[in-house]
CSV table of C-alpha atoms and ligand atoms in Angstrom, one decimal:
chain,number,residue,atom,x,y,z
A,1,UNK,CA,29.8,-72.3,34.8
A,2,UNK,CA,31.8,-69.7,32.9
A,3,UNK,CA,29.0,-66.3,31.3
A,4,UNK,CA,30.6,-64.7,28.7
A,5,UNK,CA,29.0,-60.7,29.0
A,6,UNK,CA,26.4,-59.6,26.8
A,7,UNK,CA,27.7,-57.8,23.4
A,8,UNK,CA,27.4,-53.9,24.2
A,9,UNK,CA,28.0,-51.1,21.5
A,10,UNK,CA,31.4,-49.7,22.1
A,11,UNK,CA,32.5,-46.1,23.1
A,12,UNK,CA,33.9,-44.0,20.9
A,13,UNK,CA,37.3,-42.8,21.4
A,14,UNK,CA,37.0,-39.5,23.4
A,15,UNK,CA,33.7,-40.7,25.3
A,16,UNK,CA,35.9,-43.8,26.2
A,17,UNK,CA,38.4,-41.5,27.7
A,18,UNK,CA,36.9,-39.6,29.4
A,19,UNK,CA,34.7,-42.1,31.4
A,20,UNK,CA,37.1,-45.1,31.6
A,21,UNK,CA,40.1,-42.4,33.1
A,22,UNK,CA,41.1,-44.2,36.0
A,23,UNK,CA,40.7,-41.7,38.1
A,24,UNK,CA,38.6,-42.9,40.9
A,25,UNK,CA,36.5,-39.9,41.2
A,26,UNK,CA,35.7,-38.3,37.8
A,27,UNK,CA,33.7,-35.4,36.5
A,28,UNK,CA,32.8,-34.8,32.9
A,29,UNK,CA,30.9,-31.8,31.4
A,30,UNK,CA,29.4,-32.3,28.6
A,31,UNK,CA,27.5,-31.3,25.1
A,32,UNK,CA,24.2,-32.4,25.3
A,33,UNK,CA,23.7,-35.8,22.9
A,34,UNK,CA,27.5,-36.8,23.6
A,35,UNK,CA,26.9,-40.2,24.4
A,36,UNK,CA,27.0,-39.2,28.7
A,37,UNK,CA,24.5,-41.3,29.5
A,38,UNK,CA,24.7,-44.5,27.3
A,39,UNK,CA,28.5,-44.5,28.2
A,40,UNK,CA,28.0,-44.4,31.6
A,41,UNK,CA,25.3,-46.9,31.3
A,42,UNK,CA,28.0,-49.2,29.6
A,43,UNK,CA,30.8,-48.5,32.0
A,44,UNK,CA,28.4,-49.2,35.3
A,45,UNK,CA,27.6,-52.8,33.5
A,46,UNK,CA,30.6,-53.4,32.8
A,47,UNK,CA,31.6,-52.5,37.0
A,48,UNK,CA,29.0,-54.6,38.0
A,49,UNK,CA,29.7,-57.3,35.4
A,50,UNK,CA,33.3,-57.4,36.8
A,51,UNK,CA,33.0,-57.2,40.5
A,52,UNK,CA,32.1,-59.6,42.7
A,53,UNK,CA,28.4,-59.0,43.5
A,54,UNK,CA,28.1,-56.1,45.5
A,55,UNK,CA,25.5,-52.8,44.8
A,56,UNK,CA,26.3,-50.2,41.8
A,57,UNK,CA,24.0,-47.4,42.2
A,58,UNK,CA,23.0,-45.2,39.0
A,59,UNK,CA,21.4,-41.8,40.4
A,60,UNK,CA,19.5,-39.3,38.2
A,61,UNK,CA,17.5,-36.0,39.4
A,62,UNK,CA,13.5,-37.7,39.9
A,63,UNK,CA,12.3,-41.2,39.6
A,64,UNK,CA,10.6,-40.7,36.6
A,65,UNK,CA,14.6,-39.8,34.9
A,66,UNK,CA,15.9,-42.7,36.7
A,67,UNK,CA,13.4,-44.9,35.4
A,68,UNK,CA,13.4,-43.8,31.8
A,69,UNK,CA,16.2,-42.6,31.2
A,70,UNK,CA,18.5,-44.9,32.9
A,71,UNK,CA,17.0,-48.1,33.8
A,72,UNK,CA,14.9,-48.9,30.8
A,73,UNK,CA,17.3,-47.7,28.9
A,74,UNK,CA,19.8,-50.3,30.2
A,75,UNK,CA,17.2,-53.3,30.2
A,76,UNK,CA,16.6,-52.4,26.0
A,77,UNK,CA,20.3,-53.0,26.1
A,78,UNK,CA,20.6,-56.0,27.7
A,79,UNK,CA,17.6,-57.2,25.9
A,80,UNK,CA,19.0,-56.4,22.3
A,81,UNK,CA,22.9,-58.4,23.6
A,82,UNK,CA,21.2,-61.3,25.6
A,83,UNK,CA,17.4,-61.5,24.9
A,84,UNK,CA,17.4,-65.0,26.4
A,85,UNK,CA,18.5,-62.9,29.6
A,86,UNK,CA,21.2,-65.8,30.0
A,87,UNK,CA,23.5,-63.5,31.9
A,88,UNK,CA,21.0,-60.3,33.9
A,89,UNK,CA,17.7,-60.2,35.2
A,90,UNK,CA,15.5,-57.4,36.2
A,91,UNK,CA,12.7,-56.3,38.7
A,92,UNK,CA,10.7,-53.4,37.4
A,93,UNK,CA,8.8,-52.3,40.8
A,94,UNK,CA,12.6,-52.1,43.0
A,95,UNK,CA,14.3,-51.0,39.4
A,96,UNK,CA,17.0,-53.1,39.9
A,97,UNK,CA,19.7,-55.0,37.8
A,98,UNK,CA,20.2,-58.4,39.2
A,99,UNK,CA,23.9,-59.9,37.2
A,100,UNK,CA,24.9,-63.3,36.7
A,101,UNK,CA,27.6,-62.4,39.4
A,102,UNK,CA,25.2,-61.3,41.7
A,103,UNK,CA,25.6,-57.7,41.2
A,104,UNK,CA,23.4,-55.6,41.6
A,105,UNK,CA,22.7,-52.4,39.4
A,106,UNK,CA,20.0,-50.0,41.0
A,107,UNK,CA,18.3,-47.1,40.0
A,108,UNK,CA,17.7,-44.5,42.4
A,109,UNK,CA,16.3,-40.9,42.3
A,110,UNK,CA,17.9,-38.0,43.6
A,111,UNK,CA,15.1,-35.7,45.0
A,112,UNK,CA,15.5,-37.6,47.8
A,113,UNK,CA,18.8,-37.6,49.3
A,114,UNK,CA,18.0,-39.0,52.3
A,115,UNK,CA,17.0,-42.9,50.6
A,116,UNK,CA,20.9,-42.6,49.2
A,117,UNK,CA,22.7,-43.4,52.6
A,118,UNK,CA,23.1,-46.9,54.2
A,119,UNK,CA,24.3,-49.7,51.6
A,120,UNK,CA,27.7,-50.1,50.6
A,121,UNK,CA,28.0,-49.0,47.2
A,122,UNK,CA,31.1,-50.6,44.6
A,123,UNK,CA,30.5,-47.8,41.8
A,124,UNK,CA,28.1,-45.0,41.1
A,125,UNK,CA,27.1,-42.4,38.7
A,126,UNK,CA,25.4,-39.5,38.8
A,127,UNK,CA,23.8,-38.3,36.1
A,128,UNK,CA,22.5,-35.2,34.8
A,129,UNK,CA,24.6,-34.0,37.7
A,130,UNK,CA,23.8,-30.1,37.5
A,131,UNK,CA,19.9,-30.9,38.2
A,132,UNK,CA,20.6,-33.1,41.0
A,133,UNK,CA,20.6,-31.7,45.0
A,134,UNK,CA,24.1,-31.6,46.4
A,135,UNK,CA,23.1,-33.7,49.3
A,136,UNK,CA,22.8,-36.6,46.8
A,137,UNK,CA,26.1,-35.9,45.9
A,138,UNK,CA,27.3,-36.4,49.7
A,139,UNK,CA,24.9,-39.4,50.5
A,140,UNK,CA,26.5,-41.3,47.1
A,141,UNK,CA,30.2,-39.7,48.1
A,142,UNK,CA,29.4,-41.8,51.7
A,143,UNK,CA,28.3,-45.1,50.5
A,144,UNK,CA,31.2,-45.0,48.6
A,145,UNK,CA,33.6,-44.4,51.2
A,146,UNK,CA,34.0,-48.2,53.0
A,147,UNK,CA,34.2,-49.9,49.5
A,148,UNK,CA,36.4,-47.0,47.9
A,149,UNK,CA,34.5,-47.5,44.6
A,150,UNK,CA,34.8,-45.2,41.5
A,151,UNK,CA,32.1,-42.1,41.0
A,152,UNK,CA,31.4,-40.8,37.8
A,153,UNK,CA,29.7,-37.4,37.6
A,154,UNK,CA,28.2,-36.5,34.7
A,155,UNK,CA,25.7,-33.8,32.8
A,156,UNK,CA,25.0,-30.5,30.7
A,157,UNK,CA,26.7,-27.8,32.2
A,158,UNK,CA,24.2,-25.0,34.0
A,159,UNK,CA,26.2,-21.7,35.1
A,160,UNK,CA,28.6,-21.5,37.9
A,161,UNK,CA,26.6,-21.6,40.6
A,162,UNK,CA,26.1,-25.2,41.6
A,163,UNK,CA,28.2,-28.0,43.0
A,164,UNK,CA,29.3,-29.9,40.1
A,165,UNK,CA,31.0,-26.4,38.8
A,166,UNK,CA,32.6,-26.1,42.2
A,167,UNK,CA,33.8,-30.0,42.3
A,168,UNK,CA,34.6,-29.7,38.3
A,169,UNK,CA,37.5,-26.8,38.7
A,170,UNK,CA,39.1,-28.8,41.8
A,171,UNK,CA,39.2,-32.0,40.0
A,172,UNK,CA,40.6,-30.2,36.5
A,173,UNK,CA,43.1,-27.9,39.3
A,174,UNK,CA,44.7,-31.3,40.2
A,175,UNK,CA,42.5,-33.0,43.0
A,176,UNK,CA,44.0,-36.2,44.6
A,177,UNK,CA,42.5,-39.1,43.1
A,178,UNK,CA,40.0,-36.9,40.7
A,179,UNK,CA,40.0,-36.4,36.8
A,180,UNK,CA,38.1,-34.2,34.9
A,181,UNK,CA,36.9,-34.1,31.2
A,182,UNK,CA,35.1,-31.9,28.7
A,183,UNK,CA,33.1,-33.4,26.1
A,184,UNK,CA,31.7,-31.1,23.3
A,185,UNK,CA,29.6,-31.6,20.5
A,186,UNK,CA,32.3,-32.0,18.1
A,187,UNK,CA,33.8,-34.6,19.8
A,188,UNK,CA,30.8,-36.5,19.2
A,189,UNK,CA,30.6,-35.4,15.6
A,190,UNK,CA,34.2,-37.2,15.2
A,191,UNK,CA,33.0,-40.0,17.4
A,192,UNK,CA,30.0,-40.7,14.7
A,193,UNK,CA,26.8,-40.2,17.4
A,194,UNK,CA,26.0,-36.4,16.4
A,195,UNK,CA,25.4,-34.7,13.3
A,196,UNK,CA,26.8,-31.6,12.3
A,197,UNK,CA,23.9,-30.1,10.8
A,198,UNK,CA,21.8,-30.4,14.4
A,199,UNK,CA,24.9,-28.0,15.6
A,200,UNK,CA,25.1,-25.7,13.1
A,201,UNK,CA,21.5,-25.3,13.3
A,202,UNK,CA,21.4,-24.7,17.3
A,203,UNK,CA,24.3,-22.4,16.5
A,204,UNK,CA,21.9,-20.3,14.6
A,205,UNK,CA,18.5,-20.1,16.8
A,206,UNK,CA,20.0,-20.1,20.4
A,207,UNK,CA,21.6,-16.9,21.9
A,208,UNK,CA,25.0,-17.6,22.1
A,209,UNK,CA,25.9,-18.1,26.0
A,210,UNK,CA,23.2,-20.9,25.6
A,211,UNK,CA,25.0,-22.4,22.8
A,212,UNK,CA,28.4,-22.8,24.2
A,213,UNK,CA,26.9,-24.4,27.6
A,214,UNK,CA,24.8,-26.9,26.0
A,215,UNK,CA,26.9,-27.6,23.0
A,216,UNK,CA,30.3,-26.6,23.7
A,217,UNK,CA,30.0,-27.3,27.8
A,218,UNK,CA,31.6,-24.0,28.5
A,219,UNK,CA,30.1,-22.4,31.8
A,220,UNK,CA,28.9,-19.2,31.5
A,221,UNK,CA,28.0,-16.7,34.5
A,222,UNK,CA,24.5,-17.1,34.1
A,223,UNK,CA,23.7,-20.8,32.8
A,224,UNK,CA,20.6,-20.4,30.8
A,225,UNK,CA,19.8,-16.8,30.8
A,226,UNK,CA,19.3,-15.3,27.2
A,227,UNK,CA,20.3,-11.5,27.9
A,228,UNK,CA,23.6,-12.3,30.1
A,229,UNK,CA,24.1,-11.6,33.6
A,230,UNK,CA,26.7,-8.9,33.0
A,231,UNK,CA,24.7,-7.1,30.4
A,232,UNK,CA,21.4,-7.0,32.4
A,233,UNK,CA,23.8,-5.1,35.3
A,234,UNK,CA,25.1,-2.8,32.3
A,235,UNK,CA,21.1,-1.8,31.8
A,236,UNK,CA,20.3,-0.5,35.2
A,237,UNK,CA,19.7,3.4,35.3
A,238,UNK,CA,17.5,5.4,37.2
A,239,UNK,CA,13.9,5.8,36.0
A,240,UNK,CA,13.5,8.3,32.8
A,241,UNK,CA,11.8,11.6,33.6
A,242,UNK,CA,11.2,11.8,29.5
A,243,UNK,CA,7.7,11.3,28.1
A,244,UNK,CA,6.8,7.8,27.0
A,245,UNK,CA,6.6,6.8,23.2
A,246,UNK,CA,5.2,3.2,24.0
A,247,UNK,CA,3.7,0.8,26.5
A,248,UNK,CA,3.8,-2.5,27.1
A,249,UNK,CA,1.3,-4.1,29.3
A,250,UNK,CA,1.0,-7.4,31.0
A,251,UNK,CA,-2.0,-8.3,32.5
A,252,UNK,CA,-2.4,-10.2,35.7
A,253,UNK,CA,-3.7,-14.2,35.3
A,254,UNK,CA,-4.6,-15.8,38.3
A,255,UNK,CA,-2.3,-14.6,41.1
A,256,UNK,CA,0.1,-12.7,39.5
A,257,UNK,CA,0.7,-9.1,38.7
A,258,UNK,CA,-0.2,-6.5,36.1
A,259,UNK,CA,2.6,-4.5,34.6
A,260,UNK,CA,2.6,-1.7,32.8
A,261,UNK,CA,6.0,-0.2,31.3
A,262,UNK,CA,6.4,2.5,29.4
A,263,UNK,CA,9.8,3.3,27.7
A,264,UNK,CA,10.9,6.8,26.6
A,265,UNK,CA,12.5,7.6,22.4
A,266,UNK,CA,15.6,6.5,23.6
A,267,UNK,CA,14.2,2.8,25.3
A,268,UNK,CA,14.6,3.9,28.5
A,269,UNK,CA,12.2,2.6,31.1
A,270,UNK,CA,10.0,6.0,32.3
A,271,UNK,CA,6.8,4.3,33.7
A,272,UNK,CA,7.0,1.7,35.6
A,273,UNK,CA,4.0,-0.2,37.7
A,274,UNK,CA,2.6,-3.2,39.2
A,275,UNK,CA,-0.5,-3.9,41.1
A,276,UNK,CA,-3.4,-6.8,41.9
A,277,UNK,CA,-6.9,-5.4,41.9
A,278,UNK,CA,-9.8,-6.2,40.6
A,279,UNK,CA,-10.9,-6.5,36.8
A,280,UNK,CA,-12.6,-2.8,36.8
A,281,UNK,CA,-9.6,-1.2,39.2
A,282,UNK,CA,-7.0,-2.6,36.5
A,283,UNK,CA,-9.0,-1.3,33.6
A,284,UNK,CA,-9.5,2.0,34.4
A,285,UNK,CA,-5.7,2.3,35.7
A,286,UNK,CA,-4.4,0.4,32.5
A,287,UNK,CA,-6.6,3.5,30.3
A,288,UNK,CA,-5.1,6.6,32.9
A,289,UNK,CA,-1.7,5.6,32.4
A,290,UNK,CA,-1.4,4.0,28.6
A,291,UNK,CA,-3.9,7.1,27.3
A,292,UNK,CA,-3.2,7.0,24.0
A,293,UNK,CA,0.0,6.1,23.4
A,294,UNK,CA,1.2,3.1,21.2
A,295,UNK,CA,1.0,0.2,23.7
A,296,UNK,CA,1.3,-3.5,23.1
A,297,UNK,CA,-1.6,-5.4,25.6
A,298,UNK,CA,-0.7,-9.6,26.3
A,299,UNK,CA,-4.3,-10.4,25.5
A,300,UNK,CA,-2.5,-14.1,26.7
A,301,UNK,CA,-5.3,-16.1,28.8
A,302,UNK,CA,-7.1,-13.5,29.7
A,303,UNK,CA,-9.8,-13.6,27.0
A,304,UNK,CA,-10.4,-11.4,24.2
A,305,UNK,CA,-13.2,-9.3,25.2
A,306,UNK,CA,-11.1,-7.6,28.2
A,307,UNK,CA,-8.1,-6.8,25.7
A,308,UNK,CA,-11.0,-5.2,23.4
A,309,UNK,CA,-12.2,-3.6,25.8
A,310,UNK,CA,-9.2,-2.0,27.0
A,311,UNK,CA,-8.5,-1.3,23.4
A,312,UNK,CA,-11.3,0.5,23.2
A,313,UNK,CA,-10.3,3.0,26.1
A,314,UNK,CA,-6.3,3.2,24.4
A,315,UNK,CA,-7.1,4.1,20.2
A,316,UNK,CA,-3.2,2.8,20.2
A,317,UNK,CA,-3.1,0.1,21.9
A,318,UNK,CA,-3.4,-3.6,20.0
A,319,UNK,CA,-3.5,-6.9,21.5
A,320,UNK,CA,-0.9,-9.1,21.6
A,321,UNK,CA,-1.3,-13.0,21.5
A,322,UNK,CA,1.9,-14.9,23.4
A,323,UNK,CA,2.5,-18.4,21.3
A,324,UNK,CA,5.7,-20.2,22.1
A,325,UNK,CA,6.8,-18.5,18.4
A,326,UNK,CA,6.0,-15.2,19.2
A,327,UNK,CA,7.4,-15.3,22.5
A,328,UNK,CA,10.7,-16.1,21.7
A,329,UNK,CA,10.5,-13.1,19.2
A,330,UNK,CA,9.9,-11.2,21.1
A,331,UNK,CA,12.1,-11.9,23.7
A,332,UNK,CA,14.9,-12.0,21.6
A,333,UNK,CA,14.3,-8.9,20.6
A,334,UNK,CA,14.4,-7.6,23.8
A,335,UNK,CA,18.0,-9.9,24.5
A,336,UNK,CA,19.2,-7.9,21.5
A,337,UNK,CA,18.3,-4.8,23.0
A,338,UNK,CA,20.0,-5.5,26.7
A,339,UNK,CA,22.9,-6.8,24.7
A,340,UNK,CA,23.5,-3.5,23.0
A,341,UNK,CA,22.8,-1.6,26.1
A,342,UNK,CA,19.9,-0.2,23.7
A,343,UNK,CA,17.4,-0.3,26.8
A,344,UNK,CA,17.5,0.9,30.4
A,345,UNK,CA,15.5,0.3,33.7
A,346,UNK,CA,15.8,0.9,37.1
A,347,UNK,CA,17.1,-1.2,40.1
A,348,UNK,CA,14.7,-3.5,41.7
A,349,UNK,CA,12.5,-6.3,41.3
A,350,UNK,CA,12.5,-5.8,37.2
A,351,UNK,CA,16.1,-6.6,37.2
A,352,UNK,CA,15.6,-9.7,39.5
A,353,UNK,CA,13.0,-10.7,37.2
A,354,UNK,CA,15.6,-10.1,34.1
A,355,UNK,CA,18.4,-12.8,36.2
A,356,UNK,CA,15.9,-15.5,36.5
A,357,UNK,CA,14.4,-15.3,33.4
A,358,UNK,CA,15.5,-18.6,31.3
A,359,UNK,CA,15.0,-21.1,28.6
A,360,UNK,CA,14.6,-24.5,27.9
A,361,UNK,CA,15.7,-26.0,24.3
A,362,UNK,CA,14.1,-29.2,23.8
A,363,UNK,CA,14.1,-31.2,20.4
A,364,UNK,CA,14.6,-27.9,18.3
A,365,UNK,CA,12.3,-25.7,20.1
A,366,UNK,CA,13.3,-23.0,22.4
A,367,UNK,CA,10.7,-22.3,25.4
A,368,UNK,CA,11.6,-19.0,27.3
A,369,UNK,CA,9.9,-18.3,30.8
A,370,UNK,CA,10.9,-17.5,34.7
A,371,UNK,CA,13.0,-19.8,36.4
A,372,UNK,CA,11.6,-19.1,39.9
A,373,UNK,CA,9.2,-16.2,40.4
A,374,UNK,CA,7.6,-14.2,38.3
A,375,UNK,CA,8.2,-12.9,34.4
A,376,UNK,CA,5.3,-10.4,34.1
A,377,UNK,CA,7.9,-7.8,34.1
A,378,UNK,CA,9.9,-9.5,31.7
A,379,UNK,CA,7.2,-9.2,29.3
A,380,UNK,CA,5.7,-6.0,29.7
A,381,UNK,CA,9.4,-4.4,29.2
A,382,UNK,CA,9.7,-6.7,26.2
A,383,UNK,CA,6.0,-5.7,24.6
A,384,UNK,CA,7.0,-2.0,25.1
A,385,UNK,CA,10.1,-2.1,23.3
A,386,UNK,CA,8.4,-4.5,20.3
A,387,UNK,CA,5.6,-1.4,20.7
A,388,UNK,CA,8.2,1.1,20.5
A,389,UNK,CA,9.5,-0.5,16.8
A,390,UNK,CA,6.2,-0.4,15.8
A,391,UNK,CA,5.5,3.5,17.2
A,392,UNK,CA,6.1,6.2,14.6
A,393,UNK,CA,6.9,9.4,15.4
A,394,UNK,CA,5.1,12.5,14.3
A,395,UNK,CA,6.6,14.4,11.3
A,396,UNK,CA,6.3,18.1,10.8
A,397,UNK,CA,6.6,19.5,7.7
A,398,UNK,CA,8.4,23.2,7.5
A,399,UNK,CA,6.0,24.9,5.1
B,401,ATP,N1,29.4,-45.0,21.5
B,401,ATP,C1,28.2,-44.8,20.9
B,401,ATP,N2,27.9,-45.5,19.8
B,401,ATP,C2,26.7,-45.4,19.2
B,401,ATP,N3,25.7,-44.6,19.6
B,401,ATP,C3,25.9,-43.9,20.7
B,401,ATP,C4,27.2,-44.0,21.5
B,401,ATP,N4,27.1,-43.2,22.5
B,401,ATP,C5,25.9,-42.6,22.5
B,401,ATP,N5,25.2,-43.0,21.4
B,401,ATP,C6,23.8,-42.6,21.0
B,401,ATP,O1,23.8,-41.2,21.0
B,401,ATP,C7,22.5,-40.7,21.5
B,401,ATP,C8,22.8,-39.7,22.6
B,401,ATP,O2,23.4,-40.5,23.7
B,401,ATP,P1,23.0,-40.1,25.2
B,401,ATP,O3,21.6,-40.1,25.4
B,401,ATP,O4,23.8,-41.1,26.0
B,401,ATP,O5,23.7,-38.7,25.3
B,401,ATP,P2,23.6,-37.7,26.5
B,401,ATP,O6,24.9,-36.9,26.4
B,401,ATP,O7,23.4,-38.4,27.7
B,401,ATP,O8,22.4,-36.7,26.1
B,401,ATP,P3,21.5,-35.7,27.0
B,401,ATP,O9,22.1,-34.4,26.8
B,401,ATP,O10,20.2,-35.8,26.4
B,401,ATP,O11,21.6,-36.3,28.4
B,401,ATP,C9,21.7,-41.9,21.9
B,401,ATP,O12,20.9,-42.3,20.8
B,401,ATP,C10,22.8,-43.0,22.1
B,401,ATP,O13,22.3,-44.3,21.9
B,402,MG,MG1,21.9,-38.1,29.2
């Protein structure tokens, strides 16, 4: 009996290109919303739907991706072209394709790499690439090998620091039998699946390394860090000796730290401490060092009644509330300020805290916290800066 294939929606021009290169190994970095995904969804159907049974593996960074993002995703297509499910069938618990042709599309999650190895695989993708472990890239790259089936590699870019970079600039330097491809968000604009508004509006709230990674998938040093790698290095100096004009304090939650940071009239860093102690230990250091100088206090999940209470000890200090608004204020104010070299600190576990420092942009909103570690420095520098704004100095009439 002849199956004719389900009717899928078709690529636009550039996506087409780029994932249909018949290369057999090839990587494409891409704006976010450019189609990656449902392309490479099409062109794995249409692998499977072509070949002579065999397995074609989709990989994606957890199960929970994998599942949502790739499998259901593909069944809602299927379902839509062939509802009568003439031509596929699925099984939900092994998240598997089953085709007409015996193919076999499967789903599989790339936290771990060590469930990857074994079959013979006749085409794979891995998707959202940059958040995958590189040992998933190897285990796919082996079941690959006997059947010499095409890879695609596909995702957001994220910095230079990982193995899709790496693999990326030897497949656009020339690689035998690799291709490589860039995707950006005006390409998809042209290709009718983004609208230009949504860019010009990122444009405007994200800093603007972020933008050209997730929109323009141009790697930057430091993937997803809002003050820039280079400028955070430009910052360092050793501690002020000048007197300090504001504070900014961070106060320890359940096992972290609490900062306090004092920055001089010119923004330099001149106070600069961290400790764990008890609830009394902390208040009584927070009033010896802060005195009465303007001082910003992240009253954040620590409850009112301690911030008061410090406030009561500093007659300058205020508290300060941290909601995902106010955050990224003032935290871009504080990107603005290592961007213009406007602040300094010293060496040391501030600036490590500065590199892994981070954000997420997720359906318009911008989330800023630590990557790994901790950010308690992060924010005490920026609450003494946003203190320092708000600090007025003393004017003294000549009479
Ligand atoms: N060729 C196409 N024709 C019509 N719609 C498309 C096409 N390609 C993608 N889309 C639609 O564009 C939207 C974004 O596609 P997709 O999720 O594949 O992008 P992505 O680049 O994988 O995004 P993300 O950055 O979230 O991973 C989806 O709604 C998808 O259905
Ligand atoms: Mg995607």
């Amino acid at each position: 009996m002849i199956v004719s294939p389900p009717t899928l929606p078709a690529m636009y021009p550039r996506q087409f290109a780029a994932i249909c290169d018949p290369a057999r190994i090839v990587i494409i970095e891409a704006s976010t919303k450019s189609g990656k995904t449902a392309g490479c969804l099409l062109w794995l159907f249409a692998a499977a739907w072509n070949g002579r049974g065999g397995n074609y593996w989709w990989i994606a960074p957890t199960f929970h991706v994998t599942k949502t993002v790739g499998y259901m995703r593909l069944q809602t297509m299927l379902r839509q072209a062939d509802p009568a499910k003439r031509t596929w069938d699925d099984n939900d618990s092994e998240l598997c394709v089953r085709l007409a042709n015996g193919s076999r599309v499967w789903f599989k999650s790339a936290d771990n790499p060590d469930s990857l190895f074994g079959d013979d695989v006749s085409a794979a993708v891995i998707d959202e690439a940059t958040r995958c472990p590189e040992a998933a890239f190897n285990a796919v790259r082996s079941t690959l090998t006997a059947t010499r089936g095409p890879l695609r590699i596909i995702g957001n870019v994220k910095g230079r620091k990982n193995w899709v970079y790496r693999l990326a600039r030897m497949a656009e330097g020339g690689a035998p039998n690799m291709a490589y491809h860039r995707l950006t968000a005006w390409d998809a604009v042209d290709g009718g699946v983004l609208d230009a508004r949504e860019i010009e509006e990122a444009r405007a709230i994200l800093p603007d390394n972020v933008f050209r990674e997730l929109y323009l998938a141009e790697p930057t040093d430091d993937g997803s860090n809002p003050f820039g790698g280079d400028a955070i290095r430009a910052c360092v100096a050793p501690l002020s000796t000048a007197a300090p004009v504001a504070f900014g304090v961070d106060l320890a939650k359940s096992h972290d730290w609490t900062v306090c940071c004092g920055v001089d009239s010119s923004g330099a860093v001149c106070v600069l401490e961290r400790w764990q102690s008890d609830w009394g230990a902390t208040r009584e250091r927070v009033a010896r060092i802060v005195g009465n100088t303007t001082a910003y206090i992240d009253s954040t999940g620590v409850g009112d009644p301690i911030t008061e209470d410090i406030c009561r000890a500093c007659r300058n200090a205020e508290g300060f509330k941290f909601t995902n608004a106010s955050k990224q204020q003032i935290m871009e104010g504080l990107s603005a300020a290592i961007q213009s070299r406007e602040v300094r600190y010293p060496d040391g576990w501030l600036r490590a805290e500065l590199e892994s420092f981070g954000f997420r942009y997720n359906a318009g909103r911008v989330t800023y916290e630590a990557q790994s570690g901790h950010d308690d420095g992060v924010c005490a520098l920026a609450l003494a800066l946003a203190a320092r704004r708000r600090h007025k100095p003393f004017l003294f009439k000549v009479i």
